[in-house]
PDB file of C-alpha atoms in Angstrom:
ATOM      1  CA  MET A  10     -27.072 -14.946-142.823  1.00  0.00           C
ATOM      2  CA  LYS A  11     -25.117 -14.128-139.682  1.00  0.00           C
ATOM      3  CA  ALA A  12     -23.695 -10.988-141.213  1.00  0.00           C
ATOM      4  CA  LYS A  13     -27.217  -9.610-141.729  1.00  0.00           C
ATOM      5  CA  ALA A  14     -28.189 -10.529-138.163  1.00  0.00           C
ATOM      6  CA  THR A  15     -25.312  -8.568-136.647  1.00  0.00           C
ATOM      7  CA  HIS A  16     -26.204  -5.493-138.696  1.00  0.00           C
ATOM      8  CA  ARG A  17     -29.746  -5.565-137.393  1.00  0.00           C
ATOM      9  CA  GLN A  18     -28.704  -5.576-133.727  1.00  0.00           C
ATOM     10  CA  PRO A  19     -27.428  -2.170-132.647  1.00  0.00           C
ATOM     11  CA  ASN A  20     -24.369  -1.893-130.391  1.00  0.00           C
ATOM     12  CA  LEU A  21     -25.905  -1.112-127.006  1.00  0.00           C
ATOM     13  CA  PHE A  22     -22.975   0.851-125.563  1.00  0.00           C
ATOM     14  CA  LEU A  23     -22.673   2.902-128.740  1.00  0.00           C
ATOM     15  CA  GLU A  24     -26.369   3.755-128.627  1.00  0.00           C
ATOM     16  CA  ILE A  25     -26.169   4.719-124.940  1.00  0.00           C
ATOM     17  CA  PHE A  26     -23.213   7.053-125.563  1.00  0.00           C
ATOM     18  CA  LYS A  27     -24.963   8.579-128.583  1.00  0.00           C
ATOM     19  CA  GLY A  28     -28.046   9.218-126.457  1.00  0.00           C
ATOM     20  CA  LEU A  29     -25.975  10.755-123.684  1.00  0.00           C
ATOM     21  CA  GLY A  30     -24.098  12.926-126.127  1.00  0.00           C
ATOM     22  CA  ALA A  31     -27.347  14.200-127.602  1.00  0.00           C
ATOM     23  CA  ASN A  32     -28.810  15.087-124.230  1.00  0.00           C
ATOM     24  CA  LYS A  33     -26.307  17.094-122.155  1.00  0.00           C
ATOM     25  CA  LEU A  34     -28.591  17.287-119.125  1.00  0.00           C
ATOM     26  CA  THR A  35     -28.751  13.511-118.865  1.00  0.00           C
ATOM     27  CA  LEU A  36     -24.963  13.299-119.089  1.00  0.00           C
ATOM     28  CA  ALA A  37     -24.581  15.938-116.372  1.00  0.00           C
ATOM     29  CA  LEU A  38     -27.053  14.123-114.118  1.00  0.00           C
ATOM     30  CA  LEU A  39     -25.205  10.841-114.665  1.00  0.00           C
ATOM     31  CA  VAL A  40     -21.914  12.466-113.625  1.00  0.00           C
ATOM     32  CA  VAL A  41     -23.564  13.968-110.523  1.00  0.00           C
ATOM     33  CA  ILE A  42     -25.076  10.581-109.577  1.00  0.00           C
ATOM     34  CA  LEU A  43     -21.693   8.863-109.942  1.00  0.00           C
ATOM     35  CA  ALA A  44     -19.958  11.553-107.883  1.00  0.00           C
ATOM     36  CA  SER A  45     -22.570  11.383-105.123  1.00  0.00           C
ATOM     37  CA  SER A  46     -22.420   7.573-104.985  1.00  0.00           C
ATOM     38  CA  LEU A  47     -18.627   7.684-104.663  1.00  0.00           C
ATOM     39  CA  SER A  48     -18.918  10.275-101.902  1.00  0.00           C
ATOM     40  CA  VAL A  49     -21.427   8.051-100.055  1.00  0.00           C
ATOM     41  CA  VAL A  50     -18.948   5.172-100.204  1.00  0.00           C
ATOM     42  CA  GLN A  51     -16.147   7.427 -98.943  1.00  0.00           C
ATOM     43  CA  VAL A  52     -18.226   8.832 -96.066  1.00  0.00           C
ATOM     44  CA  THR A  53     -19.324   5.318 -95.054  1.00  0.00           C
ATOM     45  CA  HIS A  54     -15.708   4.170 -95.003  1.00  0.00           C
ATOM     46  CA  LEU A  55     -14.662   7.146 -92.869  1.00  0.00           C
ATOM     47  CA  ALA A  56     -17.545   6.558 -90.469  1.00  0.00           C
ATOM     48  CA  ARG A  57     -16.512   2.933 -90.013  1.00  0.00           C
ATOM     49  CA  GLN A  58     -12.931   3.998 -89.338  1.00  0.00           C
ATOM     50  CA  GLN A  59     -14.179   6.439 -86.712  1.00  0.00           C
ATOM     51  CA  LEU A  60     -16.243   3.695 -85.049  1.00  0.00           C
ATOM     52  CA  ILE A  61     -13.206   1.407 -84.936  1.00  0.00           C
ATOM     53  CA  GLU A  62     -11.146   4.200 -83.380  1.00  0.00           C
ATOM     54  CA  GLN A  63     -13.911   4.894 -80.869  1.00  0.00           C
ATOM     55  CA  ASP A  64     -13.992   1.212 -79.857  1.00  0.00           C
ATOM     56  CA  LYS A  65     -10.216   1.229 -79.343  1.00  0.00           C
ATOM     57  CA  LEU A  66     -10.435   4.365 -77.201  1.00  0.00           C
ATOM     58  CA  LEU A  67     -13.272   2.922 -75.127  1.00  0.00           C
ATOM     59  CA  GLN A  68     -11.250  -0.241 -74.538  1.00  0.00           C
ATOM     60  CA  GLU A  69      -8.233   1.846 -73.515  1.00  0.00           C
ATOM     61  CA  ARG A  70     -10.454   3.861 -71.164  1.00  0.00           C
ATOM     62  CA  ASP A  71     -11.709   0.653 -69.544  1.00  0.00           C
ATOM     63  CA  GLU A  72      -8.139  -0.602 -69.086  1.00  0.00           C
ATOM     64  CA  LEU A  73      -7.082   2.705 -67.524  1.00  0.00           C
ATOM     65  CA  ASP A  74     -10.130   2.647 -65.249  1.00  0.00           C
ATOM     66  CA  LEU A  75      -9.207  -0.855 -64.097  1.00  0.00           C
ATOM     67  CA  GLU A  76      -5.625   0.215 -63.447  1.00  0.00           C
ATOM     68  CA  TRP A  77      -6.924   3.236 -61.509  1.00  0.00           C
ATOM     69  CA  ARG A  78      -9.014   0.953 -59.312  1.00  0.00           C
ATOM     70  CA  TYR A  79      -5.996  -1.245 -58.599  1.00  0.00           C
ATOM     71  CA  LEU A  80      -4.015   1.837 -57.642  1.00  0.00           C
ATOM     72  CA  LEU A  81      -6.780   2.938 -55.278  1.00  0.00           C
ATOM     73  CA  VAL A  82      -6.752  -0.477 -53.610  1.00  0.00           C
ATOM     74  CA  GLU A  83      -2.972  -0.307 -53.291  1.00  0.00           C
ATOM     75  CA  GLU A  84      -3.187   3.182 -51.816  1.00  0.00           C
ATOM     76  CA  GLU A  85      -5.759   1.987 -49.318  1.00  0.00           C
ATOM     77  CA  PHE A  86      -3.483  -0.917 -48.374  1.00  0.00           C
ATOM     78  CA  TYR A  87      -0.543   1.375 -47.679  1.00  0.00           C
ATOM     79  CA  SER A  88      -2.681   3.886 -45.840  1.00  0.00           C
ATOM     80  CA  GLN A  89      -3.787   1.153 -43.439  1.00  0.00           C
ATOM     81  CA  HIS A  90      -0.178   0.772 -42.254  1.00  0.00           C
ATOM     82  CA  ALA A  91      -0.066   4.480 -41.499  1.00  0.00           C
ATOM     83  CA  ARG A  92      -3.368   4.167 -39.629  1.00  0.00           C
ATOM     84  CA  ILE A  93      -2.013   1.321 -37.509  1.00  0.00           C
ATOM     85  CA  GLU A  94       1.085   3.336 -36.698  1.00  0.00           C
ATOM     86  CA  GLU A  95      -1.047   6.335 -35.727  1.00  0.00           C
ATOM     87  CA  VAL A  96      -3.234   4.238 -33.402  1.00  0.00           C
ATOM     88  CA  ALA A  97      -0.127   2.675 -31.834  1.00  0.00           C
ATOM     89  CA  THR A  98       1.403   6.080 -31.165  1.00  0.00           C
ATOM     90  CA  MET A  99      -1.697   7.905 -29.960  1.00  0.00           C
ATOM     91  CA  GLN A 100      -3.766   5.325 -28.119  1.00  0.00           C
ATOM     92  CA  LEU A 101      -1.108   2.873 -26.943  1.00  0.00           C
ATOM     93  CA  GLU A 102       1.598   5.505 -26.506  1.00  0.00           C
ATOM     94  CA  MET A 103       4.115   3.380 -28.366  1.00  0.00           C
ATOM     95  CA  LYS A 104       7.198   4.828 -30.014  1.00  0.00           C
ATOM     96  CA  ARG A 105       9.978   3.671 -32.263  1.00  0.00           C
ATOM     97  CA  PRO A 106      13.074   2.544 -30.393  1.00  0.00           C
ATOM     98  CA  THR A 107      16.119   4.795 -30.672  1.00  0.00           C
ATOM     99  CA  SER A 108      19.715   3.625 -30.836  1.00  0.00           C
ATOM    100  CA  GLN A 109      20.081   4.123 -27.054  1.00  0.00           C
ATOM    101  CA  ASP A 110      17.126   1.816 -26.427  1.00  0.00           C
ATOM    102  CA  GLU A 111      18.631  -0.996 -28.476  1.00  0.00           C
ATOM    103  CA  LYS A 112      20.617  -3.770 -26.785  1.00  0.00           C
ATOM    104  CA  VAL A 113      22.986  -6.038 -28.661  1.00  0.00           C
ATOM    105  CA  VAL A 114      22.979  -9.638 -27.530  1.00  0.00           C
ATOM    106  CA  ILE A 115      25.968 -11.724 -28.523  1.00  0.00           C
ATOM    107  CA  LEU A 116      25.390 -15.479 -28.674  1.00  0.00           C
ATOM    108  CA  GLN A 117      28.353 -17.816 -28.389  1.00  0.00           C
TER     109      GLN A 117
END
C-alpha cells in the first residue's frame, strides 16, 4: 500500500526544476532575483560598516576637540605670565636683576 502512495505523490523539487527548465524566462528571472537579493545584503553590510567607521571618526573628532580646548586653556595660562611680566615692566618700571645687582650673603 505504501509503495502505491509514494508513486502518487510527485517529488516537489523535481517538479519545480522541470517547470523551470521548461520555461527559460522564469529561470532567468529567478537568477536575477537571487542576484539582486544578494547585492542588497552586500550593500546593507557595507553601509553598516561605513556607519561604524563614521561613529569612530566622530568620536575621534570629539576627543581631538577636547584636547584642543585643553591646549587653549594651557596657552591662556602661560600667556597670563607674560601679561604680568609686561605690566610689571611697563607700569611699575620693574626689571630683572643683573649679576651686578645680586648680593651674596654668607651665613655662618
